[in-house]
XYZ file of C-alpha atoms in Angstrom:
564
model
C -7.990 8.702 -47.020
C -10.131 8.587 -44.229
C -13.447 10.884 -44.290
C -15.876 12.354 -42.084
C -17.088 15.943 -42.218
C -14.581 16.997 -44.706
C -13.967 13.964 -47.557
C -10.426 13.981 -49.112
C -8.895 16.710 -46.849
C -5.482 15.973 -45.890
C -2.921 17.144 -43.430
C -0.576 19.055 -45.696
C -3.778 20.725 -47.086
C -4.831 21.985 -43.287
C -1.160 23.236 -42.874
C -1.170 25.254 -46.214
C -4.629 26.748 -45.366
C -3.054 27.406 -41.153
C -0.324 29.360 -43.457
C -2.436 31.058 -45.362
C -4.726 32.530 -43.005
C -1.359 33.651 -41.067
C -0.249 35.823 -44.120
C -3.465 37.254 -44.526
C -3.692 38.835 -41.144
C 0.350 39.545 -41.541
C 1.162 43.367 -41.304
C 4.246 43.314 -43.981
C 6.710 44.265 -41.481
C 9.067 41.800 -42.931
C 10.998 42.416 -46.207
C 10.453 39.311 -47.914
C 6.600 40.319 -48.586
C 5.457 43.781 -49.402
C 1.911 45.210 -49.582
C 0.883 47.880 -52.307
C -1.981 48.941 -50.539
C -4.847 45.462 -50.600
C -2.262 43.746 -52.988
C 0.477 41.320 -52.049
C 4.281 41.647 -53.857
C 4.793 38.583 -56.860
C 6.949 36.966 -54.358
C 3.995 36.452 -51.427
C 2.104 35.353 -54.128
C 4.104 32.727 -56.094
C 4.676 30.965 -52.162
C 1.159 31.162 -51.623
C 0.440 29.245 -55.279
C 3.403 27.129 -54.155
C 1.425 26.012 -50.969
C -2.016 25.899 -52.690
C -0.315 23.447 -54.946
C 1.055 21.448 -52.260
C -2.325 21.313 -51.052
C -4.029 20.350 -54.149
C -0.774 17.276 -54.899
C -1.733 15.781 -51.306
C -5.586 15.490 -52.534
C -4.745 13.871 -55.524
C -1.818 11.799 -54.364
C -2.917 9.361 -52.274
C 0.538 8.165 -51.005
C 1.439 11.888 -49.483
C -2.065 12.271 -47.526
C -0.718 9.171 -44.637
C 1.887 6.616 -44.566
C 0.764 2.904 -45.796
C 2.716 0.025 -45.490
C 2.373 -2.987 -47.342
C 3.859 -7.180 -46.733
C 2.431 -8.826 -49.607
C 3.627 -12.730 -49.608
C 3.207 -15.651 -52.131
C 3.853 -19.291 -51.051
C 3.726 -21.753 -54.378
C 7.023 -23.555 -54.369
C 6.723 -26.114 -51.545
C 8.886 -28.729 -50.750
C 7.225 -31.472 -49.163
C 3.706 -31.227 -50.880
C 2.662 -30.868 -54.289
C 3.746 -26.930 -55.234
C 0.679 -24.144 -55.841
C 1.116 -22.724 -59.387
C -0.707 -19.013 -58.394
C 0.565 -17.876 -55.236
C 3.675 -16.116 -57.009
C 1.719 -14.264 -59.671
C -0.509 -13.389 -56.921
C 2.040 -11.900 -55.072
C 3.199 -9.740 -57.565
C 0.337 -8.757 -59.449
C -1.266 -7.798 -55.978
C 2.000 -5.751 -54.994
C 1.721 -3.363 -58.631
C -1.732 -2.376 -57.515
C -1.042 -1.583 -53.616
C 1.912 0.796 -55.231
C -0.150 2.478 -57.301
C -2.191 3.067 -54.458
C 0.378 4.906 -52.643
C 1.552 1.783 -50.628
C 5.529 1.234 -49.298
C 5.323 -3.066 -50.173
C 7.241 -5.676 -49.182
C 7.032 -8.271 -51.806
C 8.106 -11.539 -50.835
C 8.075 -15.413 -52.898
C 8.531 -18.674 -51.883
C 9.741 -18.064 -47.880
C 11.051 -20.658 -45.885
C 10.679 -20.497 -42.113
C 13.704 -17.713 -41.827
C 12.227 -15.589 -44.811
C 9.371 -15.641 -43.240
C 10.050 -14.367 -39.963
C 12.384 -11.849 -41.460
C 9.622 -10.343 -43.593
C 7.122 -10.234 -40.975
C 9.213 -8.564 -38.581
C 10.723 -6.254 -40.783
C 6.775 -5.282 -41.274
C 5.559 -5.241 -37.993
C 8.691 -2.629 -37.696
C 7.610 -0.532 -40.642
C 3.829 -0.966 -39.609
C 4.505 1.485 -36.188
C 4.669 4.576 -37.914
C 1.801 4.061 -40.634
C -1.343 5.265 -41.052
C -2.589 2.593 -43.329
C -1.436 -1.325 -42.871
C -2.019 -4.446 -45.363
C -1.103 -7.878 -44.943
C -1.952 -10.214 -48.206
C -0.852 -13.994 -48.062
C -1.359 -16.362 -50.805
C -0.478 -19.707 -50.359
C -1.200 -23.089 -47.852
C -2.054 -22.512 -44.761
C -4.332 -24.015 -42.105
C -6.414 -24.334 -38.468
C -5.231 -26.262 -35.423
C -6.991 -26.171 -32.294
C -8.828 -23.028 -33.696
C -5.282 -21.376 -34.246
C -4.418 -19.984 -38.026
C -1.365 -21.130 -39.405
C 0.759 -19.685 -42.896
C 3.015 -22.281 -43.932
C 6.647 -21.885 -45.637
C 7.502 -23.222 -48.648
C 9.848 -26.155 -46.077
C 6.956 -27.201 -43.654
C 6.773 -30.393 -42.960
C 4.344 -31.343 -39.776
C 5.774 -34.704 -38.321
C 3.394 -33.717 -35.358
C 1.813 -30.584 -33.984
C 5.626 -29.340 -32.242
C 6.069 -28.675 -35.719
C 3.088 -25.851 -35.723
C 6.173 -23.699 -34.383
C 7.785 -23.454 -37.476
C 4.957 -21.899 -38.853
C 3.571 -18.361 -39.208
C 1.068 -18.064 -36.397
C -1.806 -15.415 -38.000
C -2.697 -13.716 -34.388
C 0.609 -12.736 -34.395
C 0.233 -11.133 -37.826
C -3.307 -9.207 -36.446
C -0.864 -7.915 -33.598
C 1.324 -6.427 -36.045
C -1.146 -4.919 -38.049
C -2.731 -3.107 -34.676
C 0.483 -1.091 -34.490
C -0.871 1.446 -37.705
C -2.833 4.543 -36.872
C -5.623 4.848 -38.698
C -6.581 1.838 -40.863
C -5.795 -2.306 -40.527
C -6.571 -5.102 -43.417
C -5.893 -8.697 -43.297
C -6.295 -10.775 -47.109
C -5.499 -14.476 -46.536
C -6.232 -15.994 -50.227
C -4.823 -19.143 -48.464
C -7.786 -21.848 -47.456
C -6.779 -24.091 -50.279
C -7.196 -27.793 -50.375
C -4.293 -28.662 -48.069
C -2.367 -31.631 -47.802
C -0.420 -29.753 -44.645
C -3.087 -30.435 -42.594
C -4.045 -33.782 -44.043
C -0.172 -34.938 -43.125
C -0.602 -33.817 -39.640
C -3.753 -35.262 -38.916
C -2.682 -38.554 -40.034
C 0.424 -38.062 -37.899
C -1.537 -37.570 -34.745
C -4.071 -39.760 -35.115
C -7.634 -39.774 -35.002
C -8.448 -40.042 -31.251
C -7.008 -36.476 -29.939
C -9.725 -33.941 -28.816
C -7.984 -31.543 -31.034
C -9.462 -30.707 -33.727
C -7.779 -29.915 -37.643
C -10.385 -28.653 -39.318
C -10.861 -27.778 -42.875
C -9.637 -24.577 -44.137
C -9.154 -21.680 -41.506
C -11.061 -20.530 -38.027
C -12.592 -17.513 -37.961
C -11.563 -14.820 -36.391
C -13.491 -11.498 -35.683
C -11.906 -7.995 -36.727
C -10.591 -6.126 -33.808
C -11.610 -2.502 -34.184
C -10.550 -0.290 -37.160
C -9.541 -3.553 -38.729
C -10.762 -5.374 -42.232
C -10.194 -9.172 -42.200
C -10.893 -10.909 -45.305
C -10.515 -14.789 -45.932
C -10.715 -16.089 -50.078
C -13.825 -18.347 -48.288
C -15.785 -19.060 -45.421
C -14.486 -20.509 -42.444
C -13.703 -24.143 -42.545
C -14.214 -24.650 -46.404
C -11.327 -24.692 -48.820
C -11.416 -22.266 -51.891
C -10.036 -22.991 -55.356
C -6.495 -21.903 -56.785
C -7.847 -21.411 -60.186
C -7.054 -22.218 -63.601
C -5.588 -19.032 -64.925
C -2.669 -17.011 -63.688
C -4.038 -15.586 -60.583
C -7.223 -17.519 -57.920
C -10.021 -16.434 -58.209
C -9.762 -14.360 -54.709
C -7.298 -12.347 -56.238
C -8.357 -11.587 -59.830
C -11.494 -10.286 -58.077
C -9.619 -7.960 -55.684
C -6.995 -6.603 -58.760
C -10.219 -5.757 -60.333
C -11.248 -3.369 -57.905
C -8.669 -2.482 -55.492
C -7.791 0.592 -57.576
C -10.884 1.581 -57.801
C -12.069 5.396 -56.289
C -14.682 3.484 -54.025
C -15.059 3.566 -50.339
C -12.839 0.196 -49.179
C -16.084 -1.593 -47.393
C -18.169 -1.130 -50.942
C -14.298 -2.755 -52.431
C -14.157 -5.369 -50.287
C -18.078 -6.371 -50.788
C -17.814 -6.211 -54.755
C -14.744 -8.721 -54.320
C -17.158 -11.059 -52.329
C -19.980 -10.963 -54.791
C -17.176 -11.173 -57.868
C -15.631 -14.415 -56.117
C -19.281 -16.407 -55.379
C -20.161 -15.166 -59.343
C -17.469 -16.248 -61.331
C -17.042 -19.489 -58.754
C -20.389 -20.464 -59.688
C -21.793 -19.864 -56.258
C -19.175 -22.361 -54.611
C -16.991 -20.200 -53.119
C -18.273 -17.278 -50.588
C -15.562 -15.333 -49.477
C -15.249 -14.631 -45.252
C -16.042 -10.838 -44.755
C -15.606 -9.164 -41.162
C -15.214 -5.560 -41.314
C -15.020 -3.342 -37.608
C -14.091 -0.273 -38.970
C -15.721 3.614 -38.201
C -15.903 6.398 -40.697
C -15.729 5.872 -44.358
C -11.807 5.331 -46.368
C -10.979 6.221 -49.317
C -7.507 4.300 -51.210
C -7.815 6.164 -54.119
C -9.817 9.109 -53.208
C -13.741 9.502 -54.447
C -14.409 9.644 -57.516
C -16.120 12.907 -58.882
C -19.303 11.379 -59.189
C -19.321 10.377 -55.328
C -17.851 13.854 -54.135
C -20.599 16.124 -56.123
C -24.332 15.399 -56.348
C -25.310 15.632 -59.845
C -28.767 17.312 -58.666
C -28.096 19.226 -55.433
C -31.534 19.646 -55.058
C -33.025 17.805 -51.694
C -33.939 14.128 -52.445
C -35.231 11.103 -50.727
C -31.862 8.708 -49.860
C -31.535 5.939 -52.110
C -31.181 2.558 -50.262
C -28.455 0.063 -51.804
C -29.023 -3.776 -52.516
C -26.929 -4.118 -49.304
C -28.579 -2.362 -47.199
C -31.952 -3.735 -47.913
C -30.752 -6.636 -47.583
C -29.322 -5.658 -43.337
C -33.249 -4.914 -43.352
C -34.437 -8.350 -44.300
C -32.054 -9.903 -42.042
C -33.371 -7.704 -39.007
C -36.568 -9.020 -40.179
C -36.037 -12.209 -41.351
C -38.874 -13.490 -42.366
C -40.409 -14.736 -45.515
C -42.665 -11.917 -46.075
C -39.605 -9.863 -45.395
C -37.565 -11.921 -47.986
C -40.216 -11.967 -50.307
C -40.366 -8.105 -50.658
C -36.637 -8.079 -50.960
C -36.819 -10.052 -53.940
C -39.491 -8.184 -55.440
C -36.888 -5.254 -55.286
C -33.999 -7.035 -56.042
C -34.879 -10.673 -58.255
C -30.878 -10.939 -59.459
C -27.459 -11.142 -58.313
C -25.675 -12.414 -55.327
C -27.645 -10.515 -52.702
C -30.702 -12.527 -54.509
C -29.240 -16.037 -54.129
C -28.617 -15.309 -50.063
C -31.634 -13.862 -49.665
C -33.517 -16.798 -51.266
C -31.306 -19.609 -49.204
C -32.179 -17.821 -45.976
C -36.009 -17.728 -47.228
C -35.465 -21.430 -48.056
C -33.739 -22.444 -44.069
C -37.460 -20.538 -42.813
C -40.182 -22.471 -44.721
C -37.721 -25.403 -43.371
C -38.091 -24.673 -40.204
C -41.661 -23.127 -40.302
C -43.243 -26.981 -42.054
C -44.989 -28.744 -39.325
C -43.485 -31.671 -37.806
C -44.128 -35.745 -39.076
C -46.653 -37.413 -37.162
C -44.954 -38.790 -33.987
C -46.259 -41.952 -34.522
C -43.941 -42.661 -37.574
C -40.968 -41.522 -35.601
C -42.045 -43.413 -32.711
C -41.727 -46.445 -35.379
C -38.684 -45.387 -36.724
C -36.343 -44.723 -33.356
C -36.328 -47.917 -31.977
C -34.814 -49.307 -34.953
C -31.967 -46.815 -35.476
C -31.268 -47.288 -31.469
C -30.454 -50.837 -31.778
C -28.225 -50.600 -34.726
C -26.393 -48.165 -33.023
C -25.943 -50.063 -29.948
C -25.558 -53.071 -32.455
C -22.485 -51.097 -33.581
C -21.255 -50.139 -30.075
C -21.197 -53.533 -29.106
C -19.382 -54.874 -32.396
C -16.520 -52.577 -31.316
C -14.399 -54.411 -29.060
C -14.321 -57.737 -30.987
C -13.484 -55.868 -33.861
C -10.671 -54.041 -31.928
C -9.772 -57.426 -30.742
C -9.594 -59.098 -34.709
C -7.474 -55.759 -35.326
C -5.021 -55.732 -32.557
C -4.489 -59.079 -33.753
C -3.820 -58.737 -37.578
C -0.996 -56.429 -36.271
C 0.166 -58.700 -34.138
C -0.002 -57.361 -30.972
C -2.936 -59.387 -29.648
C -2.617 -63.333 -28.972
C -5.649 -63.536 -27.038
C -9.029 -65.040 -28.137
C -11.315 -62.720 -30.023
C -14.704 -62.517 -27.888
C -16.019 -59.166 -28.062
C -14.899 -58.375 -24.151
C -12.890 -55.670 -23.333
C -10.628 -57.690 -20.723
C -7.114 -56.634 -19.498
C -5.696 -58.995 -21.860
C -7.001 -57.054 -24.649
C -6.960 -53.809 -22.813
C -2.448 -55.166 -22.900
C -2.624 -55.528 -25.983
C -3.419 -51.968 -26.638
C -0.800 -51.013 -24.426
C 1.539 -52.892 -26.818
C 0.410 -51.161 -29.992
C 0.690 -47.814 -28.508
C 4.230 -48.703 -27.397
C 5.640 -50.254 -30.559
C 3.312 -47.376 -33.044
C 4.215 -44.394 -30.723
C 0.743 -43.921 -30.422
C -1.255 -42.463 -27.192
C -4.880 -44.335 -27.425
C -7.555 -45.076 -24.457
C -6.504 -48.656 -23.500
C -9.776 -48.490 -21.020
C -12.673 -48.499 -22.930
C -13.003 -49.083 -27.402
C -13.862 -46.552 -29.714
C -14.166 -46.027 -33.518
C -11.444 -43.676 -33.580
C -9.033 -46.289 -32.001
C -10.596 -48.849 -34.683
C -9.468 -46.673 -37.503
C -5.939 -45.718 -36.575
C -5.219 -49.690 -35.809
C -7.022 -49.932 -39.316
C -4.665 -47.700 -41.085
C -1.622 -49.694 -39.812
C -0.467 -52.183 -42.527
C 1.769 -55.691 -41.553
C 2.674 -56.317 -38.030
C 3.440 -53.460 -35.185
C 3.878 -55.545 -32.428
C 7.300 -57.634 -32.946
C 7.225 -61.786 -32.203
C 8.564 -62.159 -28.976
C 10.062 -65.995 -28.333
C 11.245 -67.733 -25.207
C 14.870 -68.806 -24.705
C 16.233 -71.501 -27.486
C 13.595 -70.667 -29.846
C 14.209 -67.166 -32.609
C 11.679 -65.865 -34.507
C 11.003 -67.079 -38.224
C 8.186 -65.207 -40.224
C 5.348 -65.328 -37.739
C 6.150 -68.298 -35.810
C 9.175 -69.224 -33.078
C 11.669 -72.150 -34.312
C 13.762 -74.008 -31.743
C 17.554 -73.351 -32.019
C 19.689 -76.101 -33.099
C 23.348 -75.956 -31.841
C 25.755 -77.683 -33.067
C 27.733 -80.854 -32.189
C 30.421 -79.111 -29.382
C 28.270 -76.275 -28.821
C 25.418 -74.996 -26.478
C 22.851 -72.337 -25.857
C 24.403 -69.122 -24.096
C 22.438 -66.871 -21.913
C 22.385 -64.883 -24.577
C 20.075 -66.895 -26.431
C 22.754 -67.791 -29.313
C 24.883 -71.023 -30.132
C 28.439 -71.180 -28.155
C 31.210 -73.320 -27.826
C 31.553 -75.721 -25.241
C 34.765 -75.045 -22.747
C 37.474 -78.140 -23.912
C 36.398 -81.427 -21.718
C 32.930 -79.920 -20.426
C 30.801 -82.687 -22.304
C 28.270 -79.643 -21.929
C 25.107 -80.819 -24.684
C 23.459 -78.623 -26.731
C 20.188 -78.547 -25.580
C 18.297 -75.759 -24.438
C 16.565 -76.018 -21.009
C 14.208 -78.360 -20.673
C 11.020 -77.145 -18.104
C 8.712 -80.569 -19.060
C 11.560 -82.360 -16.882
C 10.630 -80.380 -14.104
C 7.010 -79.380 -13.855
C 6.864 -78.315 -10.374
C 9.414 -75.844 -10.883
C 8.315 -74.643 -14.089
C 4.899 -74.388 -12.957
C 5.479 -72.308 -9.910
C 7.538 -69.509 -12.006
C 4.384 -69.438 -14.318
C 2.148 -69.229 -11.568
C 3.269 -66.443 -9.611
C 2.863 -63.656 -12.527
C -0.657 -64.579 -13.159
C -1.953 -67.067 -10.624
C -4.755 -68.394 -12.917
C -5.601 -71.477 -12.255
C -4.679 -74.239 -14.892
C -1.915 -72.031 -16.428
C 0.575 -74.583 -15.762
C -0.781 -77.049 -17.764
C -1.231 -74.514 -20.767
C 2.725 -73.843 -19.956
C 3.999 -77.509 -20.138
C 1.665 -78.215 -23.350
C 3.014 -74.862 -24.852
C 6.317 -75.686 -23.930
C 6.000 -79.640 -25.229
C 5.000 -78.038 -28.829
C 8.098 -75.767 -28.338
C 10.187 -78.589 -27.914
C 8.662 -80.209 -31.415
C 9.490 -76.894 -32.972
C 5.637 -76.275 -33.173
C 5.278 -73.133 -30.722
C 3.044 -70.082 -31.993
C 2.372 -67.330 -29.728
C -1.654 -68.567 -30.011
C -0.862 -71.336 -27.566
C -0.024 -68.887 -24.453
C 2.774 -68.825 -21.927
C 6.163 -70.434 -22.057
C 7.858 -71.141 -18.891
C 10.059 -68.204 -17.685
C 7.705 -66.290 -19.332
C 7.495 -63.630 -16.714
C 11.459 -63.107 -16.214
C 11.767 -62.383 -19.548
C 9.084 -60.226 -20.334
C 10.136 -58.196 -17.229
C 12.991 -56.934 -18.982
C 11.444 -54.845 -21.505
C 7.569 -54.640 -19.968
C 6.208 -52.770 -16.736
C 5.398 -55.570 -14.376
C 1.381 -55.251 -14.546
C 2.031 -55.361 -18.598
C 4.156 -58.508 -17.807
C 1.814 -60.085 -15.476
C -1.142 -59.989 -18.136
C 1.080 -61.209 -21.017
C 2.409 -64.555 -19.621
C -1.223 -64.943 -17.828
C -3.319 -65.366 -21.252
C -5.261 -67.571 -21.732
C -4.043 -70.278 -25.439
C -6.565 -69.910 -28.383
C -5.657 -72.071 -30.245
């Protein structure tokens, strides 16, 4: 498989010619081979063809010159996202070739978490002894935090914890380091993916860690061939027919008597063609020598005219020569040599990003014009950001304080509220967009209505509590019987009759001045059965909120200011 000074030779072939040599320099002591004077017996010879045929079955066999070990996977059927149609034909289409190729494969559909940790350890096992390792995966899979992940057919990301149910891909590269000789990594798996779309909704939009689109690269260790279906953080197509377009490219040449870098680039070029140049596969190759799958083909192995001759450059390798260059004139005579193809389209896009870069620059009067504008709407923007925070916070219910654009500890409370009740973990200390569209994405109210004693909640406003002729307000906040003879009424307590009281337990939380006043009048509408949470504080505000709030939360709740 592997060729340097001697293409196509094999081990058993090196043995045969070790035994060979040894029974020409033999001196026919023993009886099982005779010589009649320079001539061997029938028998020598017949186990001399025997080897030389052993020999020649190892060239032409490609699965008795080294051990290769295949884990081809398909993931279609999944449960909690709309199912892939291709990945299983992949699979096994994919499979049929790498046997014909001399490959041991593991073919594996559909694999939940277990199936998949049972196939890839059953590989990484198998991959120790072999000379030659593949890993193909088609199916969803995605980047977190610059991490590959291959998702089973039951994934289901509730946050990133769940990442651990997943296939991690490092791991696979690990595995595939354990083979001798050669290492190749095929992910056909940087679909559109609704995976990563369900965990970055999950999360939130104001974590530094990033989810991005489609997979992170990853360079080849040595002796390795990585190969995504596209480029790094773009999504490729699954393709209309039986099999992506990734893979119908590679079944077209994997069997093919080429060298596997020259494979691997003809899939590229096949993929960006028949995807009409929207889809360029991911290519890292870190590999020394030249392989060989399926051998070279005749025309490779034997120069049709042996005669001396200039070397013949290829498209690609012109094309390395531009790029060292990298200039238009350098791109220019490129095209002159090569006007067509896929090479051609690159080379003109990089000639393209150059006369970009090489155009001389706009007056700087015009931009001197232009940036003041485009500063001010931006800090125009900035500025917008708490009051629309505020107007926000509010719709959900969680903020009962006026809406005037300043990020005050009321409103910086209010956050604290809406991360408590939507299990979120946003900056409460300064606004940003990203907190603006998470609260945006929130529908009906987060924060609950919180009433004082002898008033319940009632759509979005607090009712007083009517008990009863015999009964009266509990501590629990609910109607009870009065004990026989107690003449207890049912009334709930009343602070207006005592203002000096009630205004010294609404005092001490916040100690603003004039909050008493706002208490009585908020508690006077509360007796009337006309209390909204707009008009601030309720006496005993503080001992109740206590219960279920940290005490600086509590403090800036029953301290707002009414607005309304």
């Amino acid at each position: 498989m592997r060729h340097k000074t001697a293409p196509g030779r094999s081990r058993i072939e090196i043995i045969a010619t070790v035994i060979i040599s040894a029974i020409e320099c033999w001196d026919g002591s023993l009886p099982h081979f005779r010589w009649a004077g320079d001539t061997m017996s029938i028998a020598s010879k017949v186990f001399l063809a025997a080897l030389v045929a052993v020999g020649l079955l190892a060239r032409t066999s490609p699965g008795l010159a080294e051990s290769r070990i295949a884990l081809v996977i398909g993931n279609g059927a999944y449960q909690s996202v709309p199912r892939l149609a291709n990945p299983s034909n992949d699979a096994k289409a994919v499979a049929a070739a790498l046997r014909r190729s001399g490959f041991d494969t593991i073919i594996a559909t559909d694999l939940d978490k277990n199936g998949m940790e049972d196939a890839t350890i059953r590989f990484s096992r198998a991959a120790r002894s072999a000379d030659v390792a593949l890993f193909y995966y088609s199916g969803h899979a995605l980047q977190f935090n610059g991490i590959n992940y291959l998702a089973p057919i039951d994934a289901k990301l509730a946050d990133e914890s769940d990442l651990r149910r997943m296939t991690r891909v490092d791991e696979i590269v690990a595995d595939l380091q354990q083979a001798k000789s050669l290492r190749i990594l095929v992910l056909d798996s940087c679909r559109d993916n609704p995976l990563a779309e369900q965990l970055r909704r999950s999360i939130g939009t104001t974590r530094s860690v990033p989810i991005g689109r489609g997979l992170a690269k990853i360079d080849a260790p040595q002796g390795m061939i990585m190969a995504y279906a596209t480029q790094a953080g773009r999504t490729a197509e699954d393709g209309d027919g039986s099999n992506s377009p990734y893979t119908t490219a590679f079944l077209r040449h994997i069997e093919e008597q080429n060298e596997i870098g020259t494979i691997f680039r003809e899939v590229t070029e096949d993929v960006y063609e028949n995807t009409n140049h929207s889809q360029l596969p991911e290519l890292s190759l870190s590999i020394i020598g030249r392989f060989y799958l399926r051998g070279m083909s005749p025309a490779a192995s034997v120069p049709a005219n042996p005669t001396p001759s200039a070397p013949v450059k290829t498209t690609s390798a012109d094309f390395d020569a531009a790029v060292g260059v990298d200039t238009t004139a350098g791109w220019d005579a490129f095209l002159r040599e090569h006007p067509e193809g896929f090479y051609a389209d690159l080379a003109r896009e990089r000639k393209a990003k150059i006369e970009d870069r090489e155009k001389p620059a706009k007056p700087r009067t015009e931009i001197a014009a232009l940036s003041p504008q485009a500063e001010t709407t931006e800090r125009a923007a900035a500025a917008d950001l708490p009051r629309l925070l505020q107007a926000e916070l509010r719709r959900v219910g969680c903020n009962t304080g006026i809406v005037d654009g300043n990020w005050s500890a009321a409103t910086q409370t209010a956050m604290e509220l809406f991360n408590r009740h939507a299990g979120m973990k946003l900056d409460t200390r300064l606004a940003s967009a990203d907190a603006l569209e998470v609260i945006k994405s929130k529908s009906g109210r987060i924060c609950p209505l919180v009433c004082d004693r002898g008033y319940k909640s009632q759509g979005e406003t607090c009712v007083k509590i009517e008990c009863g002729p015999g009964s009266h307000l509990s501590s629990d906040n609910s109607c009870e019987r009065d004990a026989r003879g107690s003449g207890r009424k049912d009334t709930a307590p009343d602070a207006a009759a005592t203002p000096n009281r009630a205004a010294s337990r609404s005092v001490e939380p916040g100690g603003a001045e004039g909050t008493a006043s706002a208490m009585q009048r908020a508690d006077h509408a509360k007796n009337q059965g006309k209390y909204t949470t707009c008009m601030g504080a309720l006496p005993g505000c503080y001992e109740r909120a206590i219960r279920n709030m940290t005490p600086d939360v509590a403090r800036a709740w029953c301290s707002r200011k009414p607005t309304c």
